[in-house]
């Protein structure tokens, strides 16, 4: 008999419990041959977020609400003689900003994809080494992203590039790349070296109470 069930694990993050799924396989010998496979879904959401990240989350909320309002206006405008050519452009720019800001928030809450099956089975010393390798590799990526993004911002600023419908400087949109990369760098420092909850989660895949 094959039995599948979804269970709620014991909360390990103070603010939000982790949600897992298990598959229990039973043979003819009953519980003697039963096996349970557990997979954790989501990151460590029970972290203590400071004013900076609460402010970023507020901006994300405003961005999503702004996109909803603008898209609604665009749909209504199609049913009327009114023409709003700037709605599609504004929606795209809001989406870009929310996407990159969400990248930094996901880095802080350890919600990005990673392979923890092997790391969780390593000795404690090797887990710590893997954690520092993760930090160095991630910092390298975000520093390159910030540098290339800043070069593009400067290029658009000096060339006077503007958007077709809104007429705003394109550097204001590309700045989202630089801002998100810098926020992600700080998020890495916090999650790896300043927050013991996310550090434990990155090392072993399990949070501490």
PDB file of C-alpha atoms in Angstrom:
ATOM      1  CA  UNK A   1       0.000   0.000   0.000  1.00  0.00           C
ATOM      2  CA  UNK A   2       1.207   3.471  -0.856  1.00  0.00           C
ATOM      3  CA  UNK A   3       0.063   6.272   1.393  1.00  0.00           C
ATOM      4  CA  UNK A   4       0.656   9.960   0.785  1.00  0.00           C
ATOM      5  CA  UNK A   5      -0.008  12.661   3.293  1.00  0.00           C
ATOM      6  CA  UNK A   6       0.885  16.291   3.852  1.00  0.00           C
ATOM      7  CA  UNK A   7       1.981  17.237   7.332  1.00  0.00           C
ATOM      8  CA  UNK A   8       2.906  20.371   9.202  1.00  0.00           C
ATOM      9  CA  UNK A   9       6.231  20.019  10.955  1.00  0.00           C
ATOM     10  CA  UNK A  10       6.959  21.384  14.342  1.00  0.00           C
ATOM     11  CA  UNK A  11       7.572  25.106  13.922  1.00  0.00           C
ATOM     12  CA  UNK A  12      11.241  25.872  13.804  1.00  0.00           C
ATOM     13  CA  UNK A  13      11.006  29.507  12.763  1.00  0.00           C
ATOM     14  CA  UNK A  14       9.423  31.669  15.402  1.00  0.00           C
ATOM     15  CA  UNK A  15       7.086  33.579  13.130  1.00  0.00           C
ATOM     16  CA  UNK A  16       6.100  30.894  10.635  1.00  0.00           C
ATOM     17  CA  UNK A  17       6.185  27.101  10.674  1.00  0.00           C
ATOM     18  CA  UNK A  18       7.797  25.149   7.887  1.00  0.00           C
ATOM     19  CA  UNK A  19       5.554  23.073   5.671  1.00  0.00           C
ATOM     20  CA  UNK A  20       6.668  19.692   4.486  1.00  0.00           C
ATOM     21  CA  UNK A  21       5.347  16.771   2.513  1.00  0.00           C
ATOM     22  CA  UNK A  22       5.980  13.117   3.263  1.00  0.00           C
ATOM     23  CA  UNK A  23       5.437   9.942   1.300  1.00  0.00           C
ATOM     24  CA  UNK A  24       5.024   6.801   3.364  1.00  0.00           C
ATOM     25  CA  UNK A  25       5.495   3.489   1.612  1.00  0.00           C
ATOM     26  CA  UNK A  26       4.288   0.351   3.400  1.00  0.00           C
ATOM     27  CA  UNK A  27       4.939  -3.183   2.294  1.00  0.00           C
ATOM     28  CA  UNK A  28       3.317  -6.417   3.301  1.00  0.00           C
ATOM     29  CA  UNK A  29       5.207  -6.466   6.579  1.00  0.00           C
ATOM     30  CA  UNK A  30       3.552  -3.299   7.798  1.00  0.00           C
ATOM     31  CA  UNK A  31       5.520  -0.621   9.576  1.00  0.00           C
ATOM     32  CA  UNK A  32       8.665  -2.685   9.522  1.00  0.00           C
ATOM     33  CA  UNK A  33       9.305  -1.784   5.890  1.00  0.00           C
ATOM     34  CA  UNK A  34       7.848   1.705   5.987  1.00  0.00           C
ATOM     35  CA  UNK A  35       9.919   4.531   4.600  1.00  0.00           C
ATOM     36  CA  UNK A  36       9.330   8.243   4.850  1.00  0.00           C
ATOM     37  CA  UNK A  37      10.700  10.806   2.445  1.00  0.00           C
ATOM     38  CA  UNK A  38      10.540  14.427   3.591  1.00  0.00           C
ATOM     39  CA  UNK A  39      11.017  17.489   1.427  1.00  0.00           C
ATOM     40  CA  UNK A  40      10.952  21.005   2.843  1.00  0.00           C
ATOM     41  CA  UNK A  41       9.207  23.708   0.863  1.00  0.00           C
ATOM     42  CA  UNK A  42      10.131  27.358   1.103  1.00  0.00           C
ATOM     43  CA  UNK A  43      12.824  29.244   2.974  1.00  0.00           C
ATOM     44  CA  UNK A  44      13.302  30.405   6.527  1.00  0.00           C
ATOM     45  CA  UNK A  45      10.453  32.887   6.855  1.00  0.00           C
ATOM     46  CA  UNK A  46      10.695  33.344  10.612  1.00  0.00           C
ATOM     47  CA  UNK A  47      13.609  35.766  10.505  1.00  0.00           C
ATOM     48  CA  UNK A  48      13.715  39.071  12.297  1.00  0.00           C
ATOM     49  CA  UNK A  49      13.605  41.774   9.646  1.00  0.00           C
ATOM     50  CA  UNK A  50      14.887  45.246  10.360  1.00  0.00           C
ATOM     51  CA  UNK A  51      13.493  48.569   9.152  1.00  0.00           C
ATOM     52  CA  UNK A  52      15.411  48.287   5.870  1.00  0.00           C
ATOM     53  CA  UNK A  53      13.704  45.074   4.775  1.00  0.00           C
ATOM     54  CA  UNK A  54      10.313  46.155   6.042  1.00  0.00           C
ATOM     55  CA  UNK A  55      10.715  49.255   3.895  1.00  0.00           C
ATOM     56  CA  UNK A  56      11.674  47.146   0.863  1.00  0.00           C
ATOM     57  CA  UNK A  57       8.636  44.920   1.412  1.00  0.00           C
ATOM     58  CA  UNK A  58       6.423  48.018   1.547  1.00  0.00           C
ATOM     59  CA  UNK A  59       7.893  49.124  -1.791  1.00  0.00           C
ATOM     60  CA  UNK A  60       7.191  45.669  -3.203  1.00  0.00           C
ATOM     61  CA  UNK A  61       3.610  45.872  -2.017  1.00  0.00           C
ATOM     62  CA  UNK A  62       3.210  49.316  -3.576  1.00  0.00           C
ATOM     63  CA  UNK A  63       4.709  48.027  -6.820  1.00  0.00           C
ATOM     64  CA  UNK A  64       2.284  45.118  -7.025  1.00  0.00           C
ATOM     65  CA  UNK A  65      -0.691  47.340  -6.201  1.00  0.00           C
ATOM     66  CA  UNK A  66       0.528  49.884  -8.757  1.00  0.00           C
ATOM     67  CA  UNK A  67       0.707  47.214 -11.460  1.00  0.00           C
ATOM     68  CA  UNK A  68      -2.807  46.044 -10.593  1.00  0.00           C
ATOM     69  CA  UNK A  69      -4.192  49.583 -10.803  1.00  0.00           C
ATOM     70  CA  UNK A  70      -2.412  50.416 -14.066  1.00  0.00           C
ATOM     71  CA  UNK A  71      -3.428  47.163 -15.759  1.00  0.00           C
ATOM     72  CA  UNK A  72      -7.023  47.763 -14.659  1.00  0.00           C
ATOM     73  CA  UNK A  73      -6.905  51.225 -16.221  1.00  0.00           C
ATOM     74  CA  UNK A  74      -5.516  49.722 -19.395  1.00  0.00           C
ATOM     75  CA  UNK A  75      -8.348  47.196 -19.624  1.00  0.00           C
ATOM     76  CA  UNK A  76     -10.994  49.847 -18.939  1.00  0.00           C
ATOM     77  CA  UNK A  77      -9.436  52.166 -21.532  1.00  0.00           C
ATOM     78  CA  UNK A  78      -9.835  49.509 -24.212  1.00  0.00           C
ATOM     79  CA  UNK A  79     -13.586  49.529 -23.619  1.00  0.00           C
ATOM     80  CA  UNK A  80     -13.831  53.290 -23.994  1.00  0.00           C
ATOM     81  CA  UNK A  81     -12.624  55.872 -26.519  1.00  0.00           C
ATOM     82  CA  UNK A  82     -10.015  56.935 -23.951  1.00  0.00           C
ATOM     83  CA  UNK A  83      -6.399  56.269 -24.929  1.00  0.00           C
ATOM     84  CA  UNK A  84      -3.734  55.546 -22.286  1.00  0.00           C
ATOM     85  CA  UNK A  85      -0.546  54.638 -24.166  1.00  0.00           C
ATOM     86  CA  UNK A  86       1.630  54.975 -21.064  1.00  0.00           C
ATOM     87  CA  UNK A  87      -0.040  52.173 -19.089  1.00  0.00           C
ATOM     88  CA  UNK A  88       1.799  49.312 -20.783  1.00  0.00           C
ATOM     89  CA  UNK A  89       5.135  51.038 -20.325  1.00  0.00           C
ATOM     90  CA  UNK A  90       4.530  51.902 -16.663  1.00  0.00           C
ATOM     91  CA  UNK A  91       3.419  48.340 -15.932  1.00  0.00           C
ATOM     92  CA  UNK A  92       6.635  46.991 -17.441  1.00  0.00           C
ATOM     93  CA  UNK A  93       8.807  49.351 -15.404  1.00  0.00           C
ATOM     94  CA  UNK A  94       6.974  48.557 -12.165  1.00  0.00           C
ATOM     95  CA  UNK A  95       7.436  44.874 -12.915  1.00  0.00           C
ATOM     96  CA  UNK A  96      11.180  45.356 -13.404  1.00  0.00           C
ATOM     97  CA  UNK A  97      11.546  47.171 -10.080  1.00  0.00           C
ATOM     98  CA  UNK A  98       9.468  44.652  -8.129  1.00  0.00           C
ATOM     99  CA  UNK A  99      11.348  41.734  -9.708  1.00  0.00           C
ATOM    100  CA  UNK A 100      14.778  43.012  -8.722  1.00  0.00           C
ATOM    101  CA  UNK A 101      13.699  44.153  -5.265  1.00  0.00           C
ATOM    102  CA  UNK A 102      12.125  40.739  -4.777  1.00  0.00           C
ATOM    103  CA  UNK A 103      15.497  39.214  -5.650  1.00  0.00           C
ATOM    104  CA  UNK A 104      17.151  40.934  -2.704  1.00  0.00           C
ATOM    105  CA  UNK A 105      14.309  40.054  -0.313  1.00  0.00           C
ATOM    106  CA  UNK A 106      14.485  36.428  -1.419  1.00  0.00           C
ATOM    107  CA  UNK A 107      18.219  36.410  -0.722  1.00  0.00           C
ATOM    108  CA  UNK A 108      17.630  37.742   2.780  1.00  0.00           C
ATOM    109  CA  UNK A 109      14.952  35.160   3.606  1.00  0.00           C
ATOM    110  CA  UNK A 110      16.933  32.322   1.953  1.00  0.00           C
ATOM    111  CA  UNK A 111      14.071  31.630  -0.460  1.00  0.00           C
ATOM    112  CA  UNK A 112      16.264  31.045  -3.499  1.00  0.00           C
ATOM    113  CA  UNK A 113      16.869  27.625  -4.979  1.00  0.00           C
ATOM    114  CA  UNK A 114      19.769  25.647  -3.539  1.00  0.00           C
ATOM    115  CA  UNK A 115      20.884  22.049  -3.096  1.00  0.00           C
ATOM    116  CA  UNK A 116      20.872  21.100   0.590  1.00  0.00           C
ATOM    117  CA  UNK A 117      20.633  17.294   0.339  1.00  0.00           C
ATOM    118  CA  UNK A 118      24.398  16.762   0.186  1.00  0.00           C
ATOM    119  CA  UNK A 119      25.352  19.662   2.457  1.00  0.00           C
ATOM    120  CA  UNK A 120      23.061  18.422   5.226  1.00  0.00           C
ATOM    121  CA  UNK A 121      24.923  15.083   5.268  1.00  0.00           C
ATOM    122  CA  UNK A 122      28.412  16.579   5.438  1.00  0.00           C
ATOM    123  CA  UNK A 123      30.438  16.864   8.661  1.00  0.00           C
ATOM    124  CA  UNK A 124      30.012  20.105  10.565  1.00  0.00           C
ATOM    125  CA  UNK A 125      33.375  21.481   9.432  1.00  0.00           C
ATOM    126  CA  UNK A 126      32.621  20.893   5.747  1.00  0.00           C
ATOM    127  CA  UNK A 127      29.176  22.470   6.187  1.00  0.00           C
ATOM    128  CA  UNK A 128      30.849  25.634   7.395  1.00  0.00           C
ATOM    129  CA  UNK A 129      33.291  25.584   4.478  1.00  0.00           C
ATOM    130  CA  UNK A 130      30.395  25.167   2.042  1.00  0.00           C
ATOM    131  CA  UNK A 131      28.652  28.121   3.681  1.00  0.00           C
ATOM    132  CA  UNK A 132      31.640  30.391   3.077  1.00  0.00           C
ATOM    133  CA  UNK A 133      31.921  29.165  -0.509  1.00  0.00           C
ATOM    134  CA  UNK A 134      28.253  30.056  -0.993  1.00  0.00           C
ATOM    135  CA  UNK A 135      28.913  33.520   0.433  1.00  0.00           C
ATOM    136  CA  UNK A 136      31.939  34.191  -1.784  1.00  0.00           C
ATOM    137  CA  UNK A 137      30.244  32.917  -4.966  1.00  0.00           C
ATOM    138  CA  UNK A 138      27.065  34.889  -4.307  1.00  0.00           C
ATOM    139  CA  UNK A 139      28.967  38.075  -3.456  1.00  0.00           C
ATOM    140  CA  UNK A 140      30.998  37.745  -6.659  1.00  0.00           C
ATOM    141  CA  UNK A 141      27.833  37.419  -8.711  1.00  0.00           C
ATOM    142  CA  UNK A 142      26.095  40.415  -7.131  1.00  0.00           C
ATOM    143  CA  UNK A 143      29.201  42.604  -7.323  1.00  0.00           C
ATOM    144  CA  UNK A 144      29.504  41.881 -11.039  1.00  0.00           C
ATOM    145  CA  UNK A 145      25.775  42.600 -11.409  1.00  0.00           C
ATOM    146  CA  UNK A 146      26.119  45.909  -9.543  1.00  0.00           C
ATOM    147  CA  UNK A 147      29.159  46.943 -11.595  1.00  0.00           C
ATOM    148  CA  UNK A 148      27.645  46.172 -14.998  1.00  0.00           C
ATOM    149  CA  UNK A 149      24.335  47.707 -13.936  1.00  0.00           C
ATOM    150  CA  UNK A 150      26.076  50.903 -12.838  1.00  0.00           C
ATOM    151  CA  UNK A 151      27.931  51.167 -16.152  1.00  0.00           C
ATOM    152  CA  UNK A 152      24.629  50.842 -18.000  1.00  0.00           C
ATOM    153  CA  UNK A 153      23.020  53.478 -15.772  1.00  0.00           C
ATOM    154  CA  UNK A 154      25.851  55.930 -16.492  1.00  0.00           C
ATOM    155  CA  UNK A 155      25.657  55.216 -20.212  1.00  0.00           C
ATOM    156  CA  UNK A 156      21.908  55.868 -20.313  1.00  0.00           C
ATOM    157  CA  UNK A 157      22.279  59.003 -18.194  1.00  0.00           C
ATOM    158  CA  UNK A 158      24.984  60.630 -20.325  1.00  0.00           C
ATOM    159  CA  UNK A 159      23.280  59.632 -23.589  1.00  0.00           C
ATOM    160  CA  UNK A 160      19.980  61.092 -22.398  1.00  0.00           C
ATOM    161  CA  UNK A 161      17.973  57.944 -23.136  1.00  0.00           C
ATOM    162  CA  UNK A 162      14.283  58.336 -22.315  1.00  0.00           C
ATOM    163  CA  UNK A 163      11.249  56.079 -22.506  1.00  0.00           C
ATOM    164  CA  UNK A 164       8.973  56.568 -25.550  1.00  0.00           C
ATOM    165  CA  UNK A 165       5.633  57.076 -23.768  1.00  0.00           C
ATOM    166  CA  UNK A 166       6.452  58.437 -20.318  1.00  0.00           C
ATOM    167  CA  UNK A 167       9.509  60.411 -21.354  1.00  0.00           C
ATOM    168  CA  UNK A 168      11.429  59.528 -18.186  1.00  0.00           C
ATOM    169  CA  UNK A 169      15.123  58.727 -18.116  1.00  0.00           C
ATOM    170  CA  UNK A 170      15.826  55.064 -18.724  1.00  0.00           C
ATOM    171  CA  UNK A 171      18.544  55.191 -16.073  1.00  0.00           C
ATOM    172  CA  UNK A 172      15.773  55.412 -13.469  1.00  0.00           C
ATOM    173  CA  UNK A 173      14.630  51.950 -14.521  1.00  0.00           C
ATOM    174  CA  UNK A 174      18.100  50.426 -14.799  1.00  0.00           C
ATOM    175  CA  UNK A 175      18.940  51.734 -11.326  1.00  0.00           C
ATOM    176  CA  UNK A 176      16.794  48.881 -10.003  1.00  0.00           C
ATOM    177  CA  UNK A 177      19.579  46.459 -10.984  1.00  0.00           C
ATOM    178  CA  UNK A 178      22.180  48.358  -8.970  1.00  0.00           C
ATOM    179  CA  UNK A 179      19.926  48.878  -5.952  1.00  0.00           C
ATOM    180  CA  UNK A 180      18.868  45.239  -5.819  1.00  0.00           C
ATOM    181  CA  UNK A 181      22.458  44.007  -6.173  1.00  0.00           C
ATOM    182  CA  UNK A 182      23.638  46.208  -3.301  1.00  0.00           C
ATOM    183  CA  UNK A 183      20.696  45.118  -1.147  1.00  0.00           C
ATOM    184  CA  UNK A 184      21.449  41.481  -1.968  1.00  0.00           C
ATOM    185  CA  UNK A 185      25.073  41.939  -0.876  1.00  0.00           C
ATOM    186  CA  UNK A 186      23.927  43.269   2.473  1.00  0.00           C
ATOM    187  CA  UNK A 187      21.350  40.476   2.660  1.00  0.00           C
ATOM    188  CA  UNK A 188      24.163  37.935   2.260  1.00  0.00           C
ATOM    189  CA  UNK A 189      26.118  39.492   5.116  1.00  0.00           C
ATOM    190  CA  UNK A 190      23.060  39.439   7.346  1.00  0.00           C
ATOM    191  CA  UNK A 191      21.910  35.929   6.478  1.00  0.00           C
ATOM    192  CA  UNK A 192      25.356  34.327   6.726  1.00  0.00           C
ATOM    193  CA  UNK A 193      27.113  36.204   9.521  1.00  0.00           C
ATOM    194  CA  UNK A 194      24.586  38.229  11.500  1.00  0.00           C
ATOM    195  CA  UNK A 195      21.444  36.078  11.699  1.00  0.00           C
ATOM    196  CA  UNK A 196      21.966  32.720  13.429  1.00  0.00           C
ATOM    197  CA  UNK A 197      18.638  31.388  12.116  1.00  0.00           C
ATOM    198  CA  UNK A 198      19.386  31.816   8.433  1.00  0.00           C
ATOM    199  CA  UNK A 199      22.988  30.729   8.977  1.00  0.00           C
ATOM    200  CA  UNK A 200      21.789  27.450  10.462  1.00  0.00           C
ATOM    201  CA  UNK A 201      19.319  27.043   7.620  1.00  0.00           C
ATOM    202  CA  UNK A 202      22.036  27.569   5.008  1.00  0.00           C
ATOM    203  CA  UNK A 203      24.398  25.137   6.721  1.00  0.00           C
ATOM    204  CA  UNK A 204      22.090  22.242   7.440  1.00  0.00           C
ATOM    205  CA  UNK A 205      18.754  23.033   5.778  1.00  0.00           C
ATOM    206  CA  UNK A 206      17.133  23.203   9.214  1.00  0.00           C
ATOM    207  CA  UNK A 207      16.301  26.238  11.316  1.00  0.00           C
ATOM    208  CA  UNK A 208      16.729  26.503  15.053  1.00  0.00           C
ATOM    209  CA  UNK A 209      14.000  27.451  17.460  1.00  0.00           C
TER     210      UNK A 209
END
